[in-house]
PDB file of C-alpha atoms in Angstrom:
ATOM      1  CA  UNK U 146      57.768-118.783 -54.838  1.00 61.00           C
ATOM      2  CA  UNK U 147      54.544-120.032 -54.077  1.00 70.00           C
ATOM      3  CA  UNK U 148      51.706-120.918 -55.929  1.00 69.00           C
ATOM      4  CA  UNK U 149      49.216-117.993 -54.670  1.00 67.00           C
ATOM      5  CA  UNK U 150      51.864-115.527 -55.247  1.00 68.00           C
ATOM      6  CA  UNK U 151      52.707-116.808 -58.564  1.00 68.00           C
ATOM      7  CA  UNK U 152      49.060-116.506 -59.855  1.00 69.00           C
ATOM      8  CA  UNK U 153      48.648-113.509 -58.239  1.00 69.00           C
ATOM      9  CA  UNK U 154      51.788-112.076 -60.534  1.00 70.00           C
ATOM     10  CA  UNK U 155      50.644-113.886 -63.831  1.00 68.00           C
ATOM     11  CA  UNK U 156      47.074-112.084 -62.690  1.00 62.00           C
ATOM     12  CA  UNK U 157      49.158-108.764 -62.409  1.00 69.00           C
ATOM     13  CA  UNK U 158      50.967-108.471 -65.820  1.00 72.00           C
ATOM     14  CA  UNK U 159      47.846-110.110 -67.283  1.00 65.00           C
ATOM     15  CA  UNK U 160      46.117-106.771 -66.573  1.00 63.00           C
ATOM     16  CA  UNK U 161      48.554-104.468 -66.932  1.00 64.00           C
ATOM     17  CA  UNK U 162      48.891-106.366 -70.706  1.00 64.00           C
ATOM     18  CA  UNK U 163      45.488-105.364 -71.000  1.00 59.00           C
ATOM     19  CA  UNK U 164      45.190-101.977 -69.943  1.00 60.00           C
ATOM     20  CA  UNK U 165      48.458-101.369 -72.144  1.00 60.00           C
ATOM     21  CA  UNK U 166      46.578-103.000 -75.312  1.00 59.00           C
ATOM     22  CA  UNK U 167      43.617-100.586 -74.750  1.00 54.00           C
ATOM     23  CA  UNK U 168      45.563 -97.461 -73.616  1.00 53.00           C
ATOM     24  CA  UNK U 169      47.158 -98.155 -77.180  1.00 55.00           C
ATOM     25  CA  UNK U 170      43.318 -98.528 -78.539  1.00 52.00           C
ATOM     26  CA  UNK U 171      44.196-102.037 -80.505  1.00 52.00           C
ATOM     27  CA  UNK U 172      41.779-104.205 -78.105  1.00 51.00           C
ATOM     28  CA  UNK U 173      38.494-102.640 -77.243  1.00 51.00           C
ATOM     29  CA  UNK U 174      37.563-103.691 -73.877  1.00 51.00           C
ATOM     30  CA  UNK U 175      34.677-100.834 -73.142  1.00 57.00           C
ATOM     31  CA  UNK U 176      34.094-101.974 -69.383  1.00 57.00           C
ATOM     32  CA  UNK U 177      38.153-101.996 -68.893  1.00 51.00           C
ATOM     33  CA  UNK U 178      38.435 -98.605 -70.882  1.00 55.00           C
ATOM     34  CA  UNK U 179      36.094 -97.056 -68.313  1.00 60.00           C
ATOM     35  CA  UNK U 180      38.631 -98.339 -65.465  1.00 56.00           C
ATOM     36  CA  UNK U 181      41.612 -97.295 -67.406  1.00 53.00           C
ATOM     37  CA  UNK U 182      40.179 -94.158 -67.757  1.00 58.00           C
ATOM     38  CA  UNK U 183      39.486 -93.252 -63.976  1.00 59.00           C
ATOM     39  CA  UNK U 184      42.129 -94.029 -63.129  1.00 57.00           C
ATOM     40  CA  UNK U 185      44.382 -92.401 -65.388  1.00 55.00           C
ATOM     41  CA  UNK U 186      42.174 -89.005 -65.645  1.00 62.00           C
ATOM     42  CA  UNK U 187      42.914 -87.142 -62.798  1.00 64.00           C
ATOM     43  CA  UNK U 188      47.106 -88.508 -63.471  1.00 60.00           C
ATOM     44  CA  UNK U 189      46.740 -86.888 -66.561  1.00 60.00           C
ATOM     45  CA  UNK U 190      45.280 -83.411 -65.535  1.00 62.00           C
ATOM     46  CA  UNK U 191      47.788 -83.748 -62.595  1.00 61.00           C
ATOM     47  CA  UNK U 192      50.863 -84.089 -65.100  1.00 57.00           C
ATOM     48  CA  UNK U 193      49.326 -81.404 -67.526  1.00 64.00           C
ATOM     49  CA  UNK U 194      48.331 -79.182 -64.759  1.00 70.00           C
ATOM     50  CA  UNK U 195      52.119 -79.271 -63.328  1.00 63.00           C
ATOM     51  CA  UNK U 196      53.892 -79.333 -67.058  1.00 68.00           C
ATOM     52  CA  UNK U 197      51.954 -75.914 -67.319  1.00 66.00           C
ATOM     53  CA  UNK U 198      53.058 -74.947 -63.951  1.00 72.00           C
ATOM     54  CA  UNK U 199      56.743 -75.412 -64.521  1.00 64.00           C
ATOM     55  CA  UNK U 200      56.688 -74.072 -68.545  1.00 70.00           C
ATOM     56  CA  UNK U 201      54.851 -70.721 -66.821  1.00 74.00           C
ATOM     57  CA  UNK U 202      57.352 -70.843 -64.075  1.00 74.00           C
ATOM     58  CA  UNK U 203      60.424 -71.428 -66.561  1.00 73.00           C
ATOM     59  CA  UNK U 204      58.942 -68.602 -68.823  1.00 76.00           C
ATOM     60  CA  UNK U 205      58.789 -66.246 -65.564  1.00 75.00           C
ATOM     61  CA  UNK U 206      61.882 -66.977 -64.678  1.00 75.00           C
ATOM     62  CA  UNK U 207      63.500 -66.605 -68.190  1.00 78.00           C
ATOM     63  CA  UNK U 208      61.507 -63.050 -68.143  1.00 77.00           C
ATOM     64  CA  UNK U 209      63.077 -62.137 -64.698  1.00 82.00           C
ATOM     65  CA  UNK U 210      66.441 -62.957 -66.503  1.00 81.00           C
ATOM     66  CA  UNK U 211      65.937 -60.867 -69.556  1.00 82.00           C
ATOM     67  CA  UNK U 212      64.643 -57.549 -67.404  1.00 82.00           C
ATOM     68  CA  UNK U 213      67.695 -57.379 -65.065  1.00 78.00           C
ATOM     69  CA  UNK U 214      70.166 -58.160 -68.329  1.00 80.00           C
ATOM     70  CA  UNK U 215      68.273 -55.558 -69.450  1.00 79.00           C
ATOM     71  CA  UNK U 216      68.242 -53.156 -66.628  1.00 82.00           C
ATOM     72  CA  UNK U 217      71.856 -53.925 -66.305  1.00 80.00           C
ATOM     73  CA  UNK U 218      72.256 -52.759 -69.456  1.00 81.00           C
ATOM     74  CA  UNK U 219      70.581 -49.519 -69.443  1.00 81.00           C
ATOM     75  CA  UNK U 220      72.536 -48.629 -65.960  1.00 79.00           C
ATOM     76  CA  UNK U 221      75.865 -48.994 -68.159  1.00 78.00           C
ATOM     77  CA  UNK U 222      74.006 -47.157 -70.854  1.00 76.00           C
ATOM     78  CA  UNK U 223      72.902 -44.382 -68.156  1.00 79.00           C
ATOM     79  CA  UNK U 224      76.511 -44.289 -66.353  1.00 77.00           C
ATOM     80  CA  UNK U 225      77.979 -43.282 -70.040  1.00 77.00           C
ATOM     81  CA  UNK U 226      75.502 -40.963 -70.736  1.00 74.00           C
ATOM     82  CA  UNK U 227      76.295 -39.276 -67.354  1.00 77.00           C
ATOM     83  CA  UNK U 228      80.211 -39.677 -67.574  1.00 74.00           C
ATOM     84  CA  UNK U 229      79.625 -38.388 -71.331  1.00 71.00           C
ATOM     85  CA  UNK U 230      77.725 -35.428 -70.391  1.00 69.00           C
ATOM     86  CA  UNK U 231      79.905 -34.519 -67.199  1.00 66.00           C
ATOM     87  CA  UNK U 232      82.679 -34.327 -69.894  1.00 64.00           C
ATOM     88  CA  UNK U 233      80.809 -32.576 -72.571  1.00 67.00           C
ATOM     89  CA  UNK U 234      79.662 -29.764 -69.903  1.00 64.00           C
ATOM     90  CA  UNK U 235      83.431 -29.266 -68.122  1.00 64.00           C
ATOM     91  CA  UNK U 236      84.756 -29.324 -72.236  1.00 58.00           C
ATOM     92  CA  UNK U 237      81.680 -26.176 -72.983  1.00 59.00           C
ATOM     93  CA  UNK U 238      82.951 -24.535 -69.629  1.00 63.00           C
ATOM     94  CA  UNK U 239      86.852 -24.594 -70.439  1.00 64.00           C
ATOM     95  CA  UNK U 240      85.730 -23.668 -73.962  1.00 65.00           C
ATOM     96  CA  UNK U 241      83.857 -20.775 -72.739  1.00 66.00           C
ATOM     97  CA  UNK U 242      86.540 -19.650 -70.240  1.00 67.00           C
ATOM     98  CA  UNK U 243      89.319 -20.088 -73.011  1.00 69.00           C
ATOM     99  CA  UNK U 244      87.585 -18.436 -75.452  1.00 75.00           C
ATOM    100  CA  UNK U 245      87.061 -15.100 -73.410  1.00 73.00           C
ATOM    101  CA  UNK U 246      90.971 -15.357 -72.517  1.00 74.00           C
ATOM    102  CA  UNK U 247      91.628 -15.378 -76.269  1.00 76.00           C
ATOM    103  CA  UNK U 248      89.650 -12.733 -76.721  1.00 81.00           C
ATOM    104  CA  UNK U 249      91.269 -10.501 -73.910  1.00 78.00           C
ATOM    105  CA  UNK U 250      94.354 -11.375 -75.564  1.00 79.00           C
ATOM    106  CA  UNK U 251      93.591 -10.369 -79.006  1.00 82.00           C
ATOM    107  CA  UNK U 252      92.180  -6.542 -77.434  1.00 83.00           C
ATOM    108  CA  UNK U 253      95.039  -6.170 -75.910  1.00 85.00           C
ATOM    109  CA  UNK U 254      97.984  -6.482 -78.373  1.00 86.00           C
ATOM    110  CA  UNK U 255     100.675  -4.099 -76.789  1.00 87.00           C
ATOM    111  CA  UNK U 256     100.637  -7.105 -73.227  1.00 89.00           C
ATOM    112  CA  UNK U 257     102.769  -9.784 -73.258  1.00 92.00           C
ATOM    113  CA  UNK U 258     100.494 -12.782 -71.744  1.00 93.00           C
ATOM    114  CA  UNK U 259     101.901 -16.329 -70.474  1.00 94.00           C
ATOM    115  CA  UNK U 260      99.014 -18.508 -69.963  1.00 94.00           C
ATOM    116  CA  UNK U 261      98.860 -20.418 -66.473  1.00 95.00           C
ATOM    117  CA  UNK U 262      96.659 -22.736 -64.997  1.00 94.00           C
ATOM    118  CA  UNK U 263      95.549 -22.460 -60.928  1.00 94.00           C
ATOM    119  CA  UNK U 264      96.517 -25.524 -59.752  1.00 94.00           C
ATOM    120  CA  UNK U 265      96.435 -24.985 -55.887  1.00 92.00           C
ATOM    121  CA  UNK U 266      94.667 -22.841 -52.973  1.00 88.00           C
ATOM    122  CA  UNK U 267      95.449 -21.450 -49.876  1.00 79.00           C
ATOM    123  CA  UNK U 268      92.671 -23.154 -47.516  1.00 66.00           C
ATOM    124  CA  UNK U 269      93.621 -20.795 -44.872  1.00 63.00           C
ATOM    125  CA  UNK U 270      90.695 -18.484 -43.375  1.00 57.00           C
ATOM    126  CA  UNK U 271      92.176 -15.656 -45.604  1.00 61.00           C
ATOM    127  CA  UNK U 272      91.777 -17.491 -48.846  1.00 75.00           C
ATOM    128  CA  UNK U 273      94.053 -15.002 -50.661  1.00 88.00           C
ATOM    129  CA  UNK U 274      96.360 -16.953 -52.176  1.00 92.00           C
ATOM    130  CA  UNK U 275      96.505 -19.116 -55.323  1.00 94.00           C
ATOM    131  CA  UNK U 276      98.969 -21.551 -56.915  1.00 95.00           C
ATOM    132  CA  UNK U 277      99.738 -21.069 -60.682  1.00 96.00           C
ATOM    133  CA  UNK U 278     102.265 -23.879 -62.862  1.00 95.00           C
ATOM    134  CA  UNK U 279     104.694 -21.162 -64.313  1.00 96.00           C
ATOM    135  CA  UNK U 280     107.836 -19.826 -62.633  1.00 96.00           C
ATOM    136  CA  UNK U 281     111.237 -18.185 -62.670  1.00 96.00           C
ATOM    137  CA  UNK U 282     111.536 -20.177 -65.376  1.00 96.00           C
ATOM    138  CA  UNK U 283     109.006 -19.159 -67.639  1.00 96.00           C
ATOM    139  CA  UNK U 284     110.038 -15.652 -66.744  1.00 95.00           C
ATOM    140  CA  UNK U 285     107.625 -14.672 -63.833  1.00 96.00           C
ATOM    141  CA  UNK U 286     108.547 -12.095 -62.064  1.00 95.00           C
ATOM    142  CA  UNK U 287     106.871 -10.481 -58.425  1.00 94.00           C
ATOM    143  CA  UNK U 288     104.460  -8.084 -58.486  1.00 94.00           C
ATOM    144  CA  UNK U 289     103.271  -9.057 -62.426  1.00 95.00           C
ATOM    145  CA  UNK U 290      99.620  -8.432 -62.622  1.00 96.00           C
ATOM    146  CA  UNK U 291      97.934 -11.744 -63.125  1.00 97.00           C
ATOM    147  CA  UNK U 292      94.217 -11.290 -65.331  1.00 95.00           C
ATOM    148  CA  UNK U 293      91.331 -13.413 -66.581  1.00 93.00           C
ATOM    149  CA  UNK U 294      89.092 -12.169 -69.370  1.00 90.00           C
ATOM    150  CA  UNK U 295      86.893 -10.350 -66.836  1.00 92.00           C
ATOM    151  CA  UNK U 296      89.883  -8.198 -65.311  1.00 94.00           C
ATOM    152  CA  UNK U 297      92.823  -8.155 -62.710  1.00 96.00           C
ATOM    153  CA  UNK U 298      92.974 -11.622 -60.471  1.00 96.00           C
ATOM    154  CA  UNK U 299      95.549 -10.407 -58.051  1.00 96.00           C
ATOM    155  CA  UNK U 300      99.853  -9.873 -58.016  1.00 96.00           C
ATOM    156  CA  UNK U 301     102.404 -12.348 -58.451  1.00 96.00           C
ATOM    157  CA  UNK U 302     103.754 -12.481 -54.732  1.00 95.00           C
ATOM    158  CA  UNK U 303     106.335 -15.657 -54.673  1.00 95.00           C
ATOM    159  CA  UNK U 304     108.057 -16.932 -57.214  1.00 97.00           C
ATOM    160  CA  UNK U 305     109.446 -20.433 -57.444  1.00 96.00           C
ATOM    161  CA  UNK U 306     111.280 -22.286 -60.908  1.00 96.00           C
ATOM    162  CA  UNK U 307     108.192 -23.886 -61.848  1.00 96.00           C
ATOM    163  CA  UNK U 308     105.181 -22.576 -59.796  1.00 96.00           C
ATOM    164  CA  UNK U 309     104.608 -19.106 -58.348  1.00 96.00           C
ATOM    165  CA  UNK U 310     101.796 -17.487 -55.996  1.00 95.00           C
ATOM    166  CA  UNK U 311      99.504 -14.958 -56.767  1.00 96.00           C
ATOM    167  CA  UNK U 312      98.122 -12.786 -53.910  1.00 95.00           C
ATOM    168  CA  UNK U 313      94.558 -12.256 -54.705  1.00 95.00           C
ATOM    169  CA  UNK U 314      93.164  -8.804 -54.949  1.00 95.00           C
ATOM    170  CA  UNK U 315      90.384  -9.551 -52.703  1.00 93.00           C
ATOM    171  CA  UNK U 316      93.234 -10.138 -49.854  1.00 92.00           C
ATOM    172  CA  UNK U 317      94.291  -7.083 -47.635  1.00 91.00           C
ATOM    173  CA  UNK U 318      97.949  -7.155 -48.272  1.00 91.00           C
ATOM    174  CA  UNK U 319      96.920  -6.693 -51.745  1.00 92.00           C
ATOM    175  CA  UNK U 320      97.034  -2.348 -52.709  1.00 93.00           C
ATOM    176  CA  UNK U 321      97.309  -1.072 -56.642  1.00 95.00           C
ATOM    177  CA  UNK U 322      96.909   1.872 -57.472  1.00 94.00           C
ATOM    178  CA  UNK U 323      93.542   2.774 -59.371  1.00 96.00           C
ATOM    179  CA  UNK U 324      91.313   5.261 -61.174  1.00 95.00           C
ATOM    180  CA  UNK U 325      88.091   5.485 -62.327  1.00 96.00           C
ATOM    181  CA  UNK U 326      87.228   5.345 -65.767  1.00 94.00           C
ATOM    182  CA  UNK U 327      84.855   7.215 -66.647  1.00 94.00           C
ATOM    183  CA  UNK U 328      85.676  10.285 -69.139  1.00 92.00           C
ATOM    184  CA  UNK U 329      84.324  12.825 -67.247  1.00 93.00           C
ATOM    185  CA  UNK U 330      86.017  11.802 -63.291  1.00 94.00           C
ATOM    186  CA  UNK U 331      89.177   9.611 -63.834  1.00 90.00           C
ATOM    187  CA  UNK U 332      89.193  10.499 -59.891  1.00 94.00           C
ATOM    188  CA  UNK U 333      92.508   8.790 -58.555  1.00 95.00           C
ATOM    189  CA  UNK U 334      92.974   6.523 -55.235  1.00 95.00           C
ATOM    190  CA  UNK U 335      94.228   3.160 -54.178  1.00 95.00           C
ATOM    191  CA  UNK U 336      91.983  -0.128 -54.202  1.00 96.00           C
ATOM    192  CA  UNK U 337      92.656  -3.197 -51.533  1.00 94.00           C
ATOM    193  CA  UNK U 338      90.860  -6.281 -50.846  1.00 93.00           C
ATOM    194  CA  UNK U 339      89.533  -6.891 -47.302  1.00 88.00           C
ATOM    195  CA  UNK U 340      90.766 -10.726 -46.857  1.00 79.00           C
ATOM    196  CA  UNK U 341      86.479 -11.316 -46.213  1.00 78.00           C
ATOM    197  CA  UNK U 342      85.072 -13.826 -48.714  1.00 74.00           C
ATOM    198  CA  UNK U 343      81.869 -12.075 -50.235  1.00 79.00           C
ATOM    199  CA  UNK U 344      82.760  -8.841 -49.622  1.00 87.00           C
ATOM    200  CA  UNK U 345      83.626  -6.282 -51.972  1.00 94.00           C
ATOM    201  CA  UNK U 346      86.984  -4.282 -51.903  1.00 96.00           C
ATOM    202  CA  UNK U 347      88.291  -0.906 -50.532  1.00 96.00           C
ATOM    203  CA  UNK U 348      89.106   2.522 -52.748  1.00 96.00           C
ATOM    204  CA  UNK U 349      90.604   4.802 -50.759  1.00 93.00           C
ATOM    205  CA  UNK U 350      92.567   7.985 -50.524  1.00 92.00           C
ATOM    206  CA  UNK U 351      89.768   9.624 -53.052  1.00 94.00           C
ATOM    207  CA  UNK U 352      89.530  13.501 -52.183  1.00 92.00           C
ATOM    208  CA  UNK U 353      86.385  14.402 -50.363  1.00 91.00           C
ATOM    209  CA  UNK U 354      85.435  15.690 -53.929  1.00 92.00           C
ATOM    210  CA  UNK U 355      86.339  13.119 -56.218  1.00 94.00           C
ATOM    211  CA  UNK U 356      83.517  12.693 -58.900  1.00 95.00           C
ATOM    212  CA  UNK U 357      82.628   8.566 -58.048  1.00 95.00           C
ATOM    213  CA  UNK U 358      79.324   7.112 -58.371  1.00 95.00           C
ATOM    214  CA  UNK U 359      77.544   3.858 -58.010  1.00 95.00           C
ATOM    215  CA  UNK U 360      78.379   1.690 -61.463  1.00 95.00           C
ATOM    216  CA  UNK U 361      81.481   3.836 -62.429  1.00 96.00           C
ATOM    217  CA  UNK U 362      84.227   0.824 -63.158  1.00 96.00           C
ATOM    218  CA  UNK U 363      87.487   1.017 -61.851  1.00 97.00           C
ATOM    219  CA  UNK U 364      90.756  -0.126 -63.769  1.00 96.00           C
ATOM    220  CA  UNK U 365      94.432  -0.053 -62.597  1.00 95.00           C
ATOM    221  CA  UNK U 366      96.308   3.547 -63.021  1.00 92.00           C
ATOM    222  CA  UNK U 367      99.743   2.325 -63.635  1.00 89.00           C
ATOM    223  CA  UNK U 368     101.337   4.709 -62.222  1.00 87.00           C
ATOM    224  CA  UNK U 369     103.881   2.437 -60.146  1.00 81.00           C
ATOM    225  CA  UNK U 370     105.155   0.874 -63.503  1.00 82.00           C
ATOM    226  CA  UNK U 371     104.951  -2.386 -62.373  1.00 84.00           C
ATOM    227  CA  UNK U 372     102.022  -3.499 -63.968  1.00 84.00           C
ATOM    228  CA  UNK U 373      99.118  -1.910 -66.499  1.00 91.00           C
ATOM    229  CA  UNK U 374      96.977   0.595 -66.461  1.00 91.00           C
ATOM    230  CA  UNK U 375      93.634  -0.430 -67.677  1.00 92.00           C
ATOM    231  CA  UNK U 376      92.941  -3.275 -65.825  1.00 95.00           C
ATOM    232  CA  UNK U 377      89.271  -3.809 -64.749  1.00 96.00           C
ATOM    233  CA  UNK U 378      89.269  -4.389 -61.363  1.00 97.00           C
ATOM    234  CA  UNK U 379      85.545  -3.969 -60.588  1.00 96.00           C
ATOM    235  CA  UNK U 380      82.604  -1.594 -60.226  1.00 97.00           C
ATOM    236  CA  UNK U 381      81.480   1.135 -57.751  1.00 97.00           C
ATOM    237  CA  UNK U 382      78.665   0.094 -55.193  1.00 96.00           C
ATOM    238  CA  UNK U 383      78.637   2.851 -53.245  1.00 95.00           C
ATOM    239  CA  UNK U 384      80.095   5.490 -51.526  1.00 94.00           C
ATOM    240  CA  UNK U 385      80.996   7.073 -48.151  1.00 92.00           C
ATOM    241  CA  UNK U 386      83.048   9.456 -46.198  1.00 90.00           C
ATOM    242  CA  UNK U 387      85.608   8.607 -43.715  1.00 83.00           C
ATOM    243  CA  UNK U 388      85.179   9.054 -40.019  1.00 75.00           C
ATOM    244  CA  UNK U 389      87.129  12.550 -40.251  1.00 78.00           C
ATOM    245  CA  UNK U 390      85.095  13.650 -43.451  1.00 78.00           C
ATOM    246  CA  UNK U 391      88.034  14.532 -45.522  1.00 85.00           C
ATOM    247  CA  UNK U 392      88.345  11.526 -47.896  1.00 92.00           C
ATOM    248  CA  UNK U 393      86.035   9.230 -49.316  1.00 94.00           C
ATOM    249  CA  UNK U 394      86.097   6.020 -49.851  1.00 95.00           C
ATOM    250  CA  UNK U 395      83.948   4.013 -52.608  1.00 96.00           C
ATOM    251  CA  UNK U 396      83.011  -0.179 -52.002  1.00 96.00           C
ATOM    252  CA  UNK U 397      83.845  -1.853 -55.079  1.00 97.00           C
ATOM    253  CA  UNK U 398      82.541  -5.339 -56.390  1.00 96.00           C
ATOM    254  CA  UNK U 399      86.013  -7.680 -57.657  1.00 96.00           C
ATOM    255  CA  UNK U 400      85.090  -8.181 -61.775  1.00 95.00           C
ATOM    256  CA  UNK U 401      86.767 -11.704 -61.362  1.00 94.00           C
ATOM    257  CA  UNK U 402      85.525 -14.350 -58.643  1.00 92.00           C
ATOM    258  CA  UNK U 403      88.703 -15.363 -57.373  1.00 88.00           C
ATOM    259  CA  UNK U 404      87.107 -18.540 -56.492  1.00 87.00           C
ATOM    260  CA  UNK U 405      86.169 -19.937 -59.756  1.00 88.00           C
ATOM    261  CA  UNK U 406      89.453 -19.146 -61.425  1.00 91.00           C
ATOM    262  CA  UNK U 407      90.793 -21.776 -62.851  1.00 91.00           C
ATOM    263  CA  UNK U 408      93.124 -20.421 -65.937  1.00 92.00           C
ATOM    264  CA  UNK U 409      94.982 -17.189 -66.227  1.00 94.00           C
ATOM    265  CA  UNK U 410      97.127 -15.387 -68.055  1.00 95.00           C
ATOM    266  CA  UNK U 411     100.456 -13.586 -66.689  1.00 96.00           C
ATOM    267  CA  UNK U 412     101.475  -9.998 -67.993  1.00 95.00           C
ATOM    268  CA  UNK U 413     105.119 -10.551 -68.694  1.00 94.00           C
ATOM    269  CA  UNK U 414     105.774  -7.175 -70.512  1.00 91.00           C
ATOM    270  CA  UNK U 415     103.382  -4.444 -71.659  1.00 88.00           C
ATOM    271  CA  UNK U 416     103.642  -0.786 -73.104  1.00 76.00           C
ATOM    272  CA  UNK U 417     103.278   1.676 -70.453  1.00 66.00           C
ATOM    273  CA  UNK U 418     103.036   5.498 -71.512  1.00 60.00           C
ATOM    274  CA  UNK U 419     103.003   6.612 -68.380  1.00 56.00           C
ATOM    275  CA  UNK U 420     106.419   4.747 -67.089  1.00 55.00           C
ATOM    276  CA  UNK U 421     108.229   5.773 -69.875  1.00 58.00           C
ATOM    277  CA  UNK U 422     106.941   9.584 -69.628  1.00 58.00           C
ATOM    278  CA  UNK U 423     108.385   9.338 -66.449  1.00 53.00           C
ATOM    279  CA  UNK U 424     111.576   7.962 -67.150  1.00 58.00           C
ATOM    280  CA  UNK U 425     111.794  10.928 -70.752  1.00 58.00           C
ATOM    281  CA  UNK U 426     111.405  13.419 -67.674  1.00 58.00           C
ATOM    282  CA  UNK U 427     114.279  11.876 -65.521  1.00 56.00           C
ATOM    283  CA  UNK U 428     116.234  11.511 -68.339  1.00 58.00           C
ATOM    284  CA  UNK U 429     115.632  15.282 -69.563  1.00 54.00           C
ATOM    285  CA  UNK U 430     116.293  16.806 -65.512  1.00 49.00           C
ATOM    286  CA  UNK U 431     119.105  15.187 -65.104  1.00 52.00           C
ATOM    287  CA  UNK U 432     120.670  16.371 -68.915  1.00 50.00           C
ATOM    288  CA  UNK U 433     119.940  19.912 -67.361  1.00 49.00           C
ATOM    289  CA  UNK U 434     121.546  19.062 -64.348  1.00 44.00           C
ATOM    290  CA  UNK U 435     124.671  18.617 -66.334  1.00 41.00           C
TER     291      UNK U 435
END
């Protein structure tokens, strides 16, 4: 190394030894102060300008963090709540719906009723069927009546070991035998379904003078013996005479939407005055026979 550039390092670490000593304030060198100071002033604000930068930057990024923790907490918290209060409202629902079929049951202590759940639908364009899970089995039978709390759903029509199908009252295939119930009419006729979603079923075979009027409610007669009389099946909403004018026919709204049906019970066995009236009179004509 050369001379020059040897002095010229010695020079070098000489002030840097310097500046050093009065950065660290144990030699007092007021002109070299002022130089140290220059320069090192605006590296200073430079450092603590971007040390404040990056601790506001690391705080608004450790903020950003927190919030969506946060948020992702309350949309678990909010999913629960929802999931919790889809369950607590079907639970009040199937509460509600079980608790009316408990009461039907307890009014109605001379029926035998088998519970059953709908667990299918026809998705036909007549919409008059339903699935229930009891069978031959359980000791269904065809043509049982098949009732909610609010009144008569339809007619056992099929019956398999474990499942059978229930032919709605609202479809056309579907005729019982009815009466009204108030005191004063008990007018007799024959109520079907018109296999039309929304609209109400069919009485017919009413004499022209049959005593019916808009709200009277209809139940099942019993007369055939296969199911019970007092069913509700629904209430008067008005009524008309037939083309010829020598019957009349009443519109009545179903007492049970088919469509919302969910669990049901099955009339297995019932008392029946009527059937067994009939069967004292068969019984006593054909003694006189003899």
């Amino acid at each position: 190394m050369s001379k020059k550039k040897l002095s010229l390092l010695l020079v070098l670490i000489g002030l840097v030894a310097l500046m050093a000593l009065a950065i660290d304030g144990r030699v007092r060198f007021p002109m070299l102060n002022r130089v140290v100071i220059a320069v090192l002033s605006p590296i200073n604000s430079g450092v603590q300008t971007l040390t404040g930068t990056v601790a506001s930057l690391h705080s608004k990024v450790r903020a950003i963090t927190t919030m969506e923790a946060e948020n992702e907490q309350l949309k678990k918290e909010n999913a629960e709540l929802r999931r919790a209060n889809i369950a607590m409202a079907e639970f009040y629902a199937e509460n509600k719906r079980l608790s009316k079929l408990l009461q039907y049951k307890e009014q109605v202590p001379e029926q035998k009723l088998l519970p059953a759940k709908v667990v299918g639908r026809n998705m036909g364009d007549l919409r008059d069927l339903v699935i229930i899970d009891r069978g031959a089995a359980d000791g269904i039978n065809k043509e049982m009546a098949v009732v909610t709390g609010d009144g008569l759903v339809g007619l056992v029509e099929e019956v398999y070991p474990d499942a059978a199908k229930v032919m709605l009252i609202t479809s056309s295939r579907c005729k019982i035998g009815a009466r009204i119930l108030r005191a004063a009419s008990r007018a007799v006729g024959v109520v079907s379904g018109r296999s039309v979603e929304n609209m109400p079923l069919e009485m017919e075979h009413l004499p022209r003078e049959a005593d019916v009027i808009k709200g009277d409610v209809v139940v099942t007669s019993g007369f055939s013996g296969r199911h019970p009389s007092g069913l509700v099946i629904g209430t008067v909403k008005e009524t008309s005479l037939e083309a010829a004018g020598l019957l009349l026919t009443a519109d009545v709204d179903p007492a049970v939407d088919s469509s919302k049906v969910e669990e049901v019970f099955v009339v297995t066995g019932y008392h029946n005055p009527a059937a067994e009236a009939a069967k004292l009179n068969s019984n006593t004509e054909g003694g006189q026979a003899q």
